[in-house]
PDB file of C-alpha atoms in Angstrom:
ATOM      1  CA  MET A 148      17.251   8.198  -6.999  1.00  0.00           C
ATOM      2  CA  GLN A 149      17.265   4.519  -6.337  1.00  0.00           C
ATOM      3  CA  ARG A 150      13.727   3.615  -6.464  1.00  0.00           C
ATOM      4  CA  ALA A 151      13.475   5.200 -10.180  1.00  0.00           C
ATOM      5  CA  ASP A 152      15.980   4.105 -11.300  1.00  0.00           C
ATOM      6  CA  ASP A 153      14.646   0.398  -9.919  1.00  0.00           C
ATOM      7  CA  ILE A 154      11.621   0.651 -11.548  1.00  0.00           C
ATOM      8  CA  HIS A 155      12.501   1.751 -14.503  1.00  0.00           C
ATOM      9  CA  ALA A 156      14.860  -1.299 -14.899  1.00  0.00           C
ATOM     10  CA  VAL A 157      11.564  -3.696 -14.169  1.00  0.00           C
ATOM     11  CA  LEU A 158       9.859  -1.672 -16.871  1.00  0.00           C
ATOM     12  CA  ARG A 159      12.969  -2.031 -19.820  1.00  0.00           C
ATOM     13  CA  ALA A 160      13.145  -5.641 -18.598  1.00  0.00           C
ATOM     14  CA  ILE A 161       9.034  -6.230 -19.755  1.00  0.00           C
ATOM     15  CA  ASP A 162       9.809  -4.141 -22.298  1.00  0.00           C
ATOM     16  CA  SER A 163      12.351  -6.194 -24.028  1.00  0.00           C
ATOM     17  CA  ARG A 164      10.420  -9.556 -23.384  1.00  0.00           C
ATOM     18  CA  ASN A 165       7.563 -10.622 -24.412  1.00  0.00           C
ATOM     19  CA  ARG A 166       6.821 -14.333 -22.500  1.00  0.00           C
ATOM     20  CA  PHE A 167       7.015 -14.320 -18.210  1.00  0.00           C
ATOM     21  CA  LEU A 168       6.325 -16.482 -15.174  1.00  0.00           C
ATOM     22  CA  VAL A 169       5.195 -15.368 -12.833  1.00  0.00           C
ATOM     23  CA  SER A 170       5.179 -16.925  -8.922  1.00  0.00           C
ATOM     24  CA  ALA A 171       5.521 -15.678  -5.028  1.00  0.00           C
ATOM     25  CA  HIS A 172       6.981 -16.962  -1.989  1.00  0.00           C
ATOM     26  CA  ALA A 173       5.303 -20.712  -1.365  1.00  0.00           C
ATOM     27  CA  ARG A 174       2.372 -20.944   0.568  1.00  0.00           C
ATOM     28  CA  PRO A 175       0.427 -17.991  -1.249  1.00  0.00           C
ATOM     29  CA  ASP A 176      -1.364 -15.026   1.675  1.00  0.00           C
ATOM     30  CA  GLY A 177      -3.528 -12.142   0.021  1.00  0.00           C
ATOM     31  CA  ASP A 178      -1.028  -9.620  -0.751  1.00  0.00           C
ATOM     32  CA  ALA A 179       0.818 -12.204  -3.246  1.00  0.00           C
ATOM     33  CA  VAL A 180      -1.838 -13.745  -5.066  1.00  0.00           C
ATOM     34  CA  GLY A 181      -3.362 -10.339  -5.274  1.00  0.00           C
ATOM     35  CA  SER A 182       0.245  -8.719  -7.150  1.00  0.00           C
ATOM     36  CA  ILE A 183       0.789 -12.713  -9.339  1.00  0.00           C
ATOM     37  CA  LEU A 184      -3.211 -11.743 -10.762  1.00  0.00           C
ATOM     38  CA  GLY A 185      -2.389  -8.215 -10.775  1.00  0.00           C
ATOM     39  CA  CYS A 186       1.214  -8.415 -12.602  1.00  0.00           C
ATOM     40  CA  GLY A 187      -0.697 -10.731 -14.788  1.00  0.00           C
ATOM     41  CA  MET A 188      -2.421  -8.389 -16.079  1.00  0.00           C
ATOM     42  CA  ILE A 189       0.027  -5.386 -16.277  1.00  0.00           C
ATOM     43  CA  LEU A 190       1.628  -7.875 -19.183  1.00  0.00           C
ATOM     44  CA  GLU A 191      -1.511  -9.003 -20.517  1.00  0.00           C
ATOM     45  CA  GLN A 192      -2.198  -5.079 -21.220  1.00  0.00           C
ATOM     46  CA  MET A 193       1.089  -4.506 -22.638  1.00  0.00           C
ATOM     47  CA  GLY A 194       0.807  -7.770 -25.367  1.00  0.00           C
ATOM     48  CA  LYS A 195       2.688 -10.252 -23.765  1.00  0.00           C
ATOM     49  CA  GLN A 196       2.101 -13.342 -22.713  1.00  0.00           C
ATOM     50  CA  ALA A 197       2.208 -14.771 -19.399  1.00  0.00           C
ATOM     51  CA  ASP A 198       2.066 -17.677 -17.482  1.00  0.00           C
ATOM     52  CA  LEU A 199       0.881 -17.631 -13.589  1.00  0.00           C
ATOM     53  CA  VAL A 200       2.055 -20.113 -10.946  1.00  0.00           C
ATOM     54  CA  SER A 201       2.008 -21.633  -7.453  1.00  0.00           C
ATOM     55  CA  CYS A 202       4.033 -24.284  -5.806  1.00  0.00           C
ATOM     56  CA  ASP A 203       0.876 -24.805  -3.524  1.00  0.00           C
ATOM     57  CA  ARG A 204      -2.478 -23.979  -4.716  1.00  0.00           C
ATOM     58  CA  VAL A 205      -4.436 -20.140  -4.099  1.00  0.00           C
ATOM     59  CA  PRO A 206      -6.206 -20.493  -0.582  1.00  0.00           C
ATOM     60  CA  LEU A 207      -9.603 -20.433  -0.749  1.00  0.00           C
ATOM     61  CA  ILE A 208     -10.592 -17.063   0.358  1.00  0.00           C
ATOM     62  CA  TYR A 209      -9.239 -15.662  -2.538  1.00  0.00           C
ATOM     63  CA  ARG A 210      -9.948 -18.454  -5.021  1.00  0.00           C
ATOM     64  CA  GLY A 211     -13.274 -15.843  -6.157  1.00  0.00           C
ATOM     65  CA  LEU A 212     -10.554 -13.068  -6.747  1.00  0.00           C
ATOM     66  CA  PRO A 213     -10.728 -12.279 -10.941  1.00  0.00           C
ATOM     67  CA  CYS A 214      -9.211 -14.690 -13.128  1.00  0.00           C
ATOM     68  CA  ALA A 215      -7.862 -17.056  -9.717  1.00  0.00           C
ATOM     69  CA  SER A 216      -8.783 -20.009 -11.535  1.00  0.00           C
ATOM     70  CA  THR A 217      -5.719 -18.460 -13.827  1.00  0.00           C
ATOM     71  CA  VAL A 218      -2.630 -19.219 -11.509  1.00  0.00           C
ATOM     72  CA  ARG A 219      -1.917 -23.196 -12.228  1.00  0.00           C
ATOM     73  CA  GLN A 220      -0.391 -25.220  -9.212  1.00  0.00           C
ATOM     74  CA  VAL A 221       3.050 -26.528  -9.736  1.00  0.00           C
ATOM     75  CA  GLU A 222       6.407 -28.094  -8.931  1.00  0.00           C
ATOM     76  CA  ARG A 223       8.649 -27.608 -11.541  1.00  0.00           C
ATOM     77  CA  VAL A 224       8.490 -24.843 -13.888  1.00  0.00           C
ATOM     78  CA  GLU A 225       8.445 -26.067 -17.600  1.00  0.00           C
ATOM     79  CA  GLY A 226       9.021 -24.765 -20.854  1.00  0.00           C
ATOM     80  CA  ASP A 227      11.145 -21.295 -22.247  1.00  0.00           C
ATOM     81  CA  TYR A 228      10.919 -17.412 -20.986  1.00  0.00           C
ATOM     82  CA  ASP A 229      12.100 -14.781 -21.462  1.00  0.00           C
ATOM     83  CA  ALA A 230      11.630 -13.972 -17.771  1.00  0.00           C
ATOM     84  CA  VAL A 231      10.763 -14.911 -14.673  1.00  0.00           C
ATOM     85  CA  ILE A 232       8.932 -12.237 -12.262  1.00  0.00           C
ATOM     86  CA  LEU A 233       9.585 -13.026  -8.882  1.00  0.00           C
ATOM     87  CA  LEU A 234       7.242 -11.122  -6.103  1.00  0.00           C
ATOM     88  CA  GLU A 235       8.105 -11.192  -2.132  1.00  0.00           C
ATOM     89  CA  CYS A 236      10.834 -14.186  -2.372  1.00  0.00           C
ATOM     90  CA  ASP A 237      13.980 -13.029  -1.041  1.00  0.00           C
ATOM     91  CA  GLY A 238      15.705 -15.951  -2.680  1.00  0.00           C
ATOM     92  CA  ILE A 239      14.440 -18.929  -5.676  1.00  0.00           C
ATOM     93  CA  GLU A 240      14.108 -20.894  -2.809  1.00  0.00           C
ATOM     94  CA  ARG A 241      11.479 -19.511  -0.884  1.00  0.00           C
ATOM     95  CA  SER A 242       8.837 -19.759  -3.762  1.00  0.00           C
ATOM     96  CA  ARG A 243      10.181 -23.352  -3.711  1.00  0.00           C
ATOM     97  CA  LEU A 244       9.260 -24.112  -7.316  1.00  0.00           C
ATOM     98  CA  ARG A 245      12.189 -26.329  -9.235  1.00  0.00           C
ATOM     99  CA  GLY A 246      13.382 -25.314 -12.853  1.00  0.00           C
ATOM    100  CA  LEU A 247      14.423 -22.006 -12.368  1.00  0.00           C
ATOM    101  CA  GLU A 248      17.451 -22.025 -11.887  1.00  0.00           C
ATOM    102  CA  GLY A 249      19.555 -19.948 -14.479  1.00  0.00           C
ATOM    103  CA  ARG A 250      16.653 -18.654 -16.032  1.00  0.00           C
ATOM    104  CA  PHE A 251      16.636 -14.813 -15.784  1.00  0.00           C
ATOM    105  CA  LEU A 252      14.789 -13.186 -13.349  1.00  0.00           C
ATOM    106  CA  ILE A 253      12.733 -10.514 -11.855  1.00  0.00           C
ATOM    107  CA  ASN A 254      12.626  -9.875  -8.417  1.00  0.00           C
ATOM    108  CA  ILE A 255      10.269  -7.483  -6.909  1.00  0.00           C
ATOM    109  CA  ASP A 256       9.776  -7.289  -3.358  1.00  0.00           C
ATOM    110  CA  HIS A 257       9.329  -5.622   0.084  1.00  0.00           C
ATOM    111  CA  HIS A 258      10.523  -6.680   3.260  1.00  0.00           C
ATOM    112  CA  VAL A 259      13.298  -6.156   4.971  1.00  0.00           C
ATOM    113  CA  SER A 260      14.558  -9.631   4.654  1.00  0.00           C
ATOM    114  CA  GLY A 261      14.943  -9.001   0.707  1.00  0.00           C
ATOM    115  CA  ARG A 262      17.811  -9.950  -1.112  1.00  0.00           C
ATOM    116  CA  LEU A 263      19.494  -8.538  -4.680  1.00  0.00           C
ATOM    117  CA  PHE A 264      19.748 -11.964  -6.210  1.00  0.00           C
ATOM    118  CA  GLY A 265      17.949 -11.297  -9.371  1.00  0.00           C
ATOM    119  CA  ASP A 266      18.937 -10.225 -12.704  1.00  0.00           C
ATOM    120  CA  VAL A 267      17.227  -7.302 -12.027  1.00  0.00           C
ATOM    121  CA  ASN A 268      16.098  -6.248  -8.380  1.00  0.00           C
ATOM    122  CA  TRP A 269      13.740  -3.363  -6.892  1.00  0.00           C
ATOM    123  CA  ILE A 270      12.588  -3.994  -2.928  1.00  0.00           C
ATOM    124  CA  GLU A 271      11.488  -1.191  -1.965  1.00  0.00           C
ATOM    125  CA  HIS A 272      10.896  -1.470   1.962  1.00  0.00           C
ATOM    126  CA  GLY A 273       8.344   1.217   2.539  1.00  0.00           C
ATOM    127  CA  ALA A 274       5.841  -0.072   0.115  1.00  0.00           C
ATOM    128  CA  CYS A 275       2.723  -1.529   2.492  1.00  0.00           C
ATOM    129  CA  ALA A 276       2.265  -4.231   0.724  1.00  0.00           C
ATOM    130  CA  VAL A 277       3.903  -5.566  -2.986  1.00  0.00           C
ATOM    131  CA  ALA A 278       0.390  -4.883  -4.347  1.00  0.00           C
ATOM    132  CA  GLU A 279       1.918  -1.163  -3.937  1.00  0.00           C
ATOM    133  CA  MET A 280       4.906  -2.147  -5.814  1.00  0.00           C
ATOM    134  CA  VAL A 281       2.414  -3.985  -8.804  1.00  0.00           C
ATOM    135  CA  TYR A 282       0.977  -0.679  -8.976  1.00  0.00           C
ATOM    136  CA  ASP A 283       2.890   2.112  -9.131  1.00  0.00           C
ATOM    137  CA  LEU A 284       4.596  -0.574 -11.850  1.00  0.00           C
ATOM    138  CA  ALA A 285       1.183  -0.223 -13.772  1.00  0.00           C
ATOM    139  CA  THR A 286       0.551   3.631 -14.172  1.00  0.00           C
ATOM    140  CA  LEU A 287       4.705   4.015 -15.034  1.00  0.00           C
ATOM    141  CA  ALA A 288       3.247   0.769 -17.493  1.00  0.00           C
ATOM    142  CA  GLY A 289       0.528   3.559 -18.933  1.00  0.00           C
ATOM    143  CA  VAL A 290      -2.046   0.427 -18.235  1.00  0.00           C
ATOM    144  CA  ARG A 291      -5.025   1.037 -17.085  1.00  0.00           C
ATOM    145  CA  VAL A 292      -5.761  -0.336 -13.984  1.00  0.00           C
ATOM    146  CA  THR A 293      -9.036  -2.251 -14.748  1.00  0.00           C
ATOM    147  CA  PRO A 294     -12.218  -3.309 -11.749  1.00  0.00           C
ATOM    148  CA  GLU A 295     -10.316  -6.378 -11.991  1.00  0.00           C
ATOM    149  CA  MET A 296      -7.132  -5.476 -11.218  1.00  0.00           C
ATOM    150  CA  ALA A 297      -8.104  -2.982  -8.341  1.00  0.00           C
ATOM    151  CA  THR A 298      -9.340  -6.032  -6.156  1.00  0.00           C
ATOM    152  CA  CYS A 299      -7.205  -8.313  -6.869  1.00  0.00           C
ATOM    153  CA  LEU A 300      -4.195  -5.246  -5.380  1.00  0.00           C
ATOM    154  CA  TYR A 301      -7.147  -4.187  -2.715  1.00  0.00           C
ATOM    155  CA  THR A 302      -7.539  -7.949  -1.175  1.00  0.00           C
ATOM    156  CA  ALA A 303      -3.135  -7.491  -1.431  1.00  0.00           C
ATOM    157  CA  VAL A 304      -3.466  -3.903   0.085  1.00  0.00           C
ATOM    158  CA  LEU A 305      -5.418  -5.075   2.897  1.00  0.00           C
ATOM    159  CA  THR A 306      -4.719  -8.240   3.754  1.00  0.00           C
ATOM    160  CA  ASP A 307      -0.986  -7.432   4.202  1.00  0.00           C
ATOM    161  CA  THR A 308      -1.167  -4.433   6.298  1.00  0.00           C
ATOM    162  CA  GLY A 309      -3.561  -6.418   8.926  1.00  0.00           C
ATOM    163  CA  SER A 310      -6.219  -4.410   7.930  1.00  0.00           C
ATOM    164  CA  PHE A 311      -4.342  -1.131   8.299  1.00  0.00           C
ATOM    165  CA  CYS A 312      -2.884  -1.685  11.383  1.00  0.00           C
ATOM    166  CA  PHE A 313       0.354  -3.316  10.827  1.00  0.00           C
ATOM    167  CA  HIS A 314       3.242  -0.577  11.223  1.00  0.00           C
ATOM    168  CA  GLY A 315       4.164   0.211   7.587  1.00  0.00           C
ATOM    169  CA  THR A 316       0.189   1.702   6.745  1.00  0.00           C
ATOM    170  CA  THR A 317       1.254   5.462   6.286  1.00  0.00           C
ATOM    171  CA  GLU A 318      -1.173   8.575   4.140  1.00  0.00           C
ATOM    172  CA  ARG A 319       0.232   6.083   1.026  1.00  0.00           C
ATOM    173  CA  THR A 320      -1.382   3.353   1.800  1.00  0.00           C
ATOM    174  CA  PHE A 321      -4.762   5.186   2.670  1.00  0.00           C
ATOM    175  CA  ALA A 322      -4.321   6.978  -0.687  1.00  0.00           C
ATOM    176  CA  LEU A 323      -4.175   4.298  -3.008  1.00  0.00           C
ATOM    177  CA  ALA A 324      -7.174   2.445  -1.277  1.00  0.00           C
ATOM    178  CA  GLN A 325      -8.730   5.083  -2.172  1.00  0.00           C
ATOM    179  CA  GLU A 326      -7.313   5.232  -5.684  1.00  0.00           C
ATOM    180  CA  LEU A 327      -7.962   1.564  -5.669  1.00  0.00           C
ATOM    181  CA  VAL A 328     -11.780   1.618  -4.497  1.00  0.00           C
ATOM    182  CA  ARG A 329     -12.452   4.741  -7.676  1.00  0.00           C
ATOM    183  CA  CYS A 330     -10.890   2.365 -10.046  1.00  0.00           C
ATOM    184  CA  GLY A 331     -13.402  -0.338  -8.689  1.00  0.00           C
ATOM    185  CA  ALA A 332     -12.895  -2.233  -6.334  1.00  0.00           C
ATOM    186  CA  ASP A 333     -15.582  -3.122  -3.415  1.00  0.00           C
ATOM    187  CA  PRO A 334     -14.772  -2.689   0.065  1.00  0.00           C
ATOM    188  CA  VAL A 335     -17.580  -3.832   1.578  1.00  0.00           C
ATOM    189  CA  ARG A 336     -17.625  -7.247  -0.679  1.00  0.00           C
ATOM    190  CA  ILE A 337     -13.572  -8.189  -0.827  1.00  0.00           C
ATOM    191  CA  ALA A 338     -13.967  -7.015   3.107  1.00  0.00           C
ATOM    192  CA  HIS A 339     -16.993  -9.852   3.180  1.00  0.00           C
ATOM    193  CA  ASN A 340     -14.786 -12.055   1.142  1.00  0.00           C
ATOM    194  CA  VAL A 341     -12.051 -12.069   3.202  1.00  0.00           C
ATOM    195  CA  TYR A 342     -13.422 -12.012   6.660  1.00  0.00           C
ATOM    196  CA  PHE A 343     -16.513 -13.736   7.029  1.00  0.00           C
ATOM    197  CA  SER A 344     -16.168 -16.725   4.626  1.00  0.00           C
ATOM    198  CA  THR A 345     -14.422 -18.263   7.528  1.00  0.00           C
ATOM    199  CA  GLN A 346     -14.355 -22.509   6.860  1.00  0.00           C
ATOM    200  CA  LEU A 347     -15.844 -24.380  10.046  1.00  0.00           C
ATOM    201  CA  SER A 348     -12.857 -27.048   9.860  1.00  0.00           C
ATOM    202  CA  LYS A 349     -10.945 -23.104  11.117  1.00  0.00           C
ATOM    203  CA  MET A 350     -12.742 -22.320  13.537  1.00  0.00           C
ATOM    204  CA  ARG A 351     -12.446 -25.433  15.134  1.00  0.00           C
ATOM    205  CA  LEU A 352      -9.180 -25.000  14.551  1.00  0.00           C
ATOM    206  CA  LEU A 353      -9.222 -21.727  16.788  1.00  0.00           C
ATOM    207  CA  GLY A 354     -10.549 -22.970  19.461  1.00  0.00           C
ATOM    208  CA  ALA A 355      -8.335 -26.304  19.818  1.00  0.00           C
ATOM    209  CA  ALA A 356      -5.520 -23.883  19.774  1.00  0.00           C
ATOM    210  CA  LEU A 357      -6.612 -21.451  22.037  1.00  0.00           C
ATOM    211  CA  SER A 358      -7.833 -23.751  24.800  1.00  0.00           C
ATOM    212  CA  GLY A 359      -3.780 -24.132  24.749  1.00  0.00           C
ATOM    213  CA  LEU A 360      -2.762 -20.778  25.153  1.00  0.00           C
ATOM    214  CA  GLN A 361      -0.361 -19.571  26.862  1.00  0.00           C
ATOM    215  CA  ARG A 362       1.643 -16.265  28.141  1.00  0.00           C
ATOM    216  CA  GLU A 363       4.753 -15.170  29.560  1.00  0.00           C
ATOM    217  CA  GLY A 364       3.821 -11.381  30.779  1.00  0.00           C
ATOM    218  CA  SER A 365       3.657  -9.664  27.455  1.00  0.00           C
ATOM    219  CA  LEU A 366       4.234 -12.935  25.171  1.00  0.00           C
ATOM    220  CA  ALA A 367       1.226 -15.162  23.676  1.00  0.00           C
ATOM    221  CA  TRP A 368       2.016 -18.256  21.967  1.00  0.00           C
ATOM    222  CA  MET A 369       0.240 -21.509  20.507  1.00  0.00           C
ATOM    223  CA  HIS A 370       0.587 -24.578  19.079  1.00  0.00           C
ATOM    224  CA  VAL A 371      -1.591 -27.616  17.354  1.00  0.00           C
ATOM    225  CA  ASP A 372       0.060 -30.387  16.546  1.00  0.00           C
ATOM    226  CA  ARG A 373      -1.229 -32.889  13.202  1.00  0.00           C
ATOM    227  CA  GLY A 374      -3.274 -34.705  15.562  1.00  0.00           C
ATOM    228  CA  THR A 375      -5.307 -32.098  16.536  1.00  0.00           C
ATOM    229  CA  MET A 376      -5.174 -30.865  12.720  1.00  0.00           C
ATOM    230  CA  GLU A 377      -6.967 -34.424  11.373  1.00  0.00           C
ATOM    231  CA  ARG A 378      -9.437 -34.354  14.276  1.00  0.00           C
ATOM    232  CA  CYS A 379     -10.599 -30.900  13.272  1.00  0.00           C
ATOM    233  CA  GLN A 380     -10.508 -32.013   9.679  1.00  0.00           C
ATOM    234  CA  ALA A 381      -8.332 -28.823   8.792  1.00  0.00           C
ATOM    235  CA  SER A 382      -6.026 -27.825   6.378  1.00  0.00           C
ATOM    236  CA  ASP A 383      -2.280 -26.031   6.503  1.00  0.00           C
ATOM    237  CA  GLU A 384      -4.721 -23.194   5.136  1.00  0.00           C
ATOM    238  CA  ASP A 385      -6.802 -22.889   7.701  1.00  0.00           C
ATOM    239  CA  CYS A 386      -4.018 -21.925  10.087  1.00  0.00           C
ATOM    240  CA  GLU A 387      -3.454 -18.808   8.498  1.00  0.00           C
ATOM    241  CA  GLY A 388      -4.079 -16.068  10.373  1.00  0.00           C
ATOM    242  CA  LEU A 389      -4.658 -17.707  14.183  1.00  0.00           C
ATOM    243  CA  VAL A 390      -1.388 -16.182  16.069  1.00  0.00           C
ATOM    244  CA  ASN A 391      -3.517 -12.941  15.291  1.00  0.00           C
ATOM    245  CA  TYR A 392      -5.894 -14.041  17.966  1.00  0.00           C
ATOM    246  CA  ALA A 393      -3.403 -14.140  20.145  1.00  0.00           C
ATOM    247  CA  LEU A 394      -1.958 -10.711  19.465  1.00  0.00           C
ATOM    248  CA  ALA A 395      -4.907  -9.289  20.468  1.00  0.00           C
ATOM    249  CA  ILE A 396      -5.076 -10.318  24.009  1.00  0.00           C
ATOM    250  CA  GLN A 397      -4.476  -6.612  25.710  1.00  0.00           C
ATOM    251  CA  GLY A 398      -1.148  -6.238  27.362  1.00  0.00           C
ATOM    252  CA  ILE A 399       0.229  -8.786  24.713  1.00  0.00           C
ATOM    253  CA  GLU A 400       3.216  -7.102  22.669  1.00  0.00           C
ATOM    254  CA  VAL A 401       4.305 -10.270  20.753  1.00  0.00           C
ATOM    255  CA  ALA A 402       1.880 -13.389  19.451  1.00  0.00           C
ATOM    256  CA  LEU A 403       4.152 -16.797  18.507  1.00  0.00           C
ATOM    257  CA  PHE A 404       2.317 -20.019  15.945  1.00  0.00           C
ATOM    258  CA  PHE A 405       3.161 -22.947  16.119  1.00  0.00           C
ATOM    259  CA  ARG A 406       2.205 -25.705  13.400  1.00  0.00           C
ATOM    260  CA  GLU A 407       3.102 -29.681  13.283  1.00  0.00           C
ATOM    261  CA  GLN A 408       4.143 -30.057   9.925  1.00  0.00           C
ATOM    262  CA  SER A 409       3.962 -33.542   8.307  1.00  0.00           C
ATOM    263  CA  ASP A 410       7.892 -34.037   9.339  1.00  0.00           C
ATOM    264  CA  GLY A 411       7.801 -32.922  12.806  1.00  0.00           C
ATOM    265  CA  ARG A 412       9.534 -29.516  11.877  1.00  0.00           C
ATOM    266  CA  TYR A 413       7.405 -26.206  13.346  1.00  0.00           C
ATOM    267  CA  ARG A 414       6.445 -24.084  10.980  1.00  0.00           C
ATOM    268  CA  VAL A 415       6.406 -20.756  13.783  1.00  0.00           C
ATOM    269  CA  SER A 416       3.888 -17.648  13.020  1.00  0.00           C
ATOM    270  CA  LEU A 417       5.887 -14.041  14.886  1.00  0.00           C
ATOM    271  CA  ARG A 418       3.040 -11.248  15.201  1.00  0.00           C
ATOM    272  CA  SER A 419       4.675  -8.004  16.698  1.00  0.00           C
ATOM    273  CA  LYS A 420       2.661  -4.854  17.741  1.00  0.00           C
ATOM    274  CA  GLY A 421       5.402  -3.119  16.866  1.00  0.00           C
ATOM    275  CA  LEU A 422       8.064  -2.864  19.469  1.00  0.00           C
ATOM    276  CA  VAL A 423       9.579  -6.016  18.566  1.00  0.00           C
ATOM    277  CA  ASN A 424      10.937  -6.867  14.606  1.00  0.00           C
ATOM    278  CA  VAL A 425       9.735 -10.563  14.842  1.00  0.00           C
ATOM    279  CA  ALA A 426      11.962 -10.496  11.411  1.00  0.00           C
ATOM    280  CA  ALA A 427      15.232 -10.061  12.536  1.00  0.00           C
ATOM    281  CA  VAL A 428      13.694 -13.555  14.726  1.00  0.00           C
ATOM    282  CA  ALA A 429      12.458 -15.254  12.019  1.00  0.00           C
ATOM    283  CA  GLU A 430      15.518 -14.443   9.863  1.00  0.00           C
ATOM    284  CA  ALA A 431      17.738 -16.403  12.637  1.00  0.00           C
ATOM    285  CA  PHE A 432      15.611 -19.319  11.510  1.00  0.00           C
ATOM    286  CA  GLY A 433      16.053 -18.750   7.975  1.00  0.00           C
ATOM    287  CA  GLY A 434      12.515 -17.546   7.662  1.00  0.00           C
ATOM    288  CA  GLY A 435      11.922 -13.389   6.858  1.00  0.00           C
ATOM    289  CA  GLY A 436       8.981 -11.187   6.395  1.00  0.00           C
ATOM    290  CA  HIS A 437       7.747  -7.865   8.149  1.00  0.00           C
ATOM    291  CA  GLU A 438       8.924  -6.120  11.367  1.00  0.00           C
ATOM    292  CA  CYS A 439       5.595  -7.128  12.410  1.00  0.00           C
ATOM    293  CA  ALA A 440       4.900 -10.239  10.303  1.00  0.00           C
ATOM    294  CA  SER A 441       7.030 -13.198   9.648  1.00  0.00           C
ATOM    295  CA  GLY A 442       7.646 -16.448   9.704  1.00  0.00           C
ATOM    296  CA  CYS A 443       9.868 -19.903  10.369  1.00  0.00           C
ATOM    297  CA  ALA A 444      10.478 -22.806  10.484  1.00  0.00           C
ATOM    298  CA  VAL A 445      12.300 -25.020  13.273  1.00  0.00           C
ATOM    299  CA  ASP A 446      12.612 -27.824  14.281  1.00  0.00           C
ATOM    300  CA  GLY A 447      10.576 -30.201  17.531  1.00  0.00           C
ATOM    301  CA  PRO A 448      10.152 -31.809  19.841  1.00  0.00           C
ATOM    302  CA  LEU A 449       7.667 -28.597  20.334  1.00  0.00           C
ATOM    303  CA  PRO A 450       9.236 -27.608  24.248  1.00  0.00           C
ATOM    304  CA  LEU A 451      12.703 -27.709  22.537  1.00  0.00           C
ATOM    305  CA  ALA A 452      11.195 -25.143  19.478  1.00  0.00           C
ATOM    306  CA  ILE A 453       9.285 -22.877  22.483  1.00  0.00           C
ATOM    307  CA  GLU A 454      12.495 -22.323  23.964  1.00  0.00           C
ATOM    308  CA  ARG A 455      14.344 -22.133  21.232  1.00  0.00           C
ATOM    309  CA  LEU A 456      11.953 -19.284  19.739  1.00  0.00           C
ATOM    310  CA  LEU A 457      11.859 -17.538  23.463  1.00  0.00           C
ATOM    311  CA  ALA A 458      15.917 -17.354  23.831  1.00  0.00           C
ATOM    312  CA  GLN A 459      15.856 -15.608  20.234  1.00  0.00           C
ATOM    313  CA  LEU A 460      14.189 -12.713  21.515  1.00  0.00           C
ATOM    314  CA  ARG A 461      16.287 -13.099  24.592  1.00  0.00           C
ATOM    315  CA  LEU A 462      18.953 -12.419  22.807  1.00  0.00           C
ATOM    316  CA  ARG A 463      17.965  -9.667  21.126  1.00  0.00           C
ATOM    317  CA  GLY A 464      16.496  -7.907  24.035  1.00  0.00           C
ATOM    318  CA  TYR A 465      13.236  -8.214  24.828  1.00  0.00           C
ATOM    319  CA  ASP A 466      12.125  -9.448  28.287  1.00  0.00           C
ATOM    320  CA  ALA A 467       8.621 -11.217  28.078  1.00  0.00           C
ATOM    321  CA  ASN A 468       7.746  -9.932  31.268  1.00  0.00           C
ATOM    322  CA  VAL A 469       9.371  -6.139  31.310  1.00  0.00           C
ATOM    323  CA  GLN A 470       7.501  -3.262  28.772  1.00  0.00           C
TER     324      GLN A 470
END
């Protein structure tokens, strides 16, 4: 009943307004990008005006998505909007956009770290991706799921479920994927665009990260510093997904990837095969995400950053050597 109330509240808020801003969290992933685009297409079909923005640019592998060029990279929101739709954020700070304070906020999220910060809130932890919620909104609004919308939403579902590997992938997930294919998404082409379009700089960075991989029982971690990034001519987005190579090792249950930022702090990607809720670990450092895929930032130097993450894992009863 609560779910039905929340989605209907979102639709009522949209129906009664005309000009919208749509955005998601900083460093947008496939779910954020695909869902921003899908949401924009819904609003367009409903006769609304929608500006699509992101604090960071759309990653290269998603720039071929339909209408991806319409997502503007901005730091501050200017102008009059009847409402702001924020996807996958636990607060306006997560978007890293300035100028959102005091605006009417529609909060749509599926993360376990989701919070009720909006004027209208729809949080559904059971959704495999926020794209699933966007699809449900399209269905409720009675808009047509076009091949372009289906392509964006299928890409979002594919990437946010780890190619249908993460916990939370259910019968409903595959039914949704089937429906999106029926609506025009090409699963083979989408998979090729996502997984077979890797830049040379990312492959070089992967080699450097794997050369320093460390293991402690069922825990593995890797890191890259700014010097390595420069030698590989890599960008921050080249780091996305590298943590999964550590998680792929037989016997590993939790994997961590540390990326040094320009301010000396470390951005940490956490992954789990299901025995450990890494979202709870990330939340301890002001981050969040999924139970099996989360992120946060911690102070350096690297040995201290690693030890802080390990201590938080131990605090929650995880023993890397006993699984």
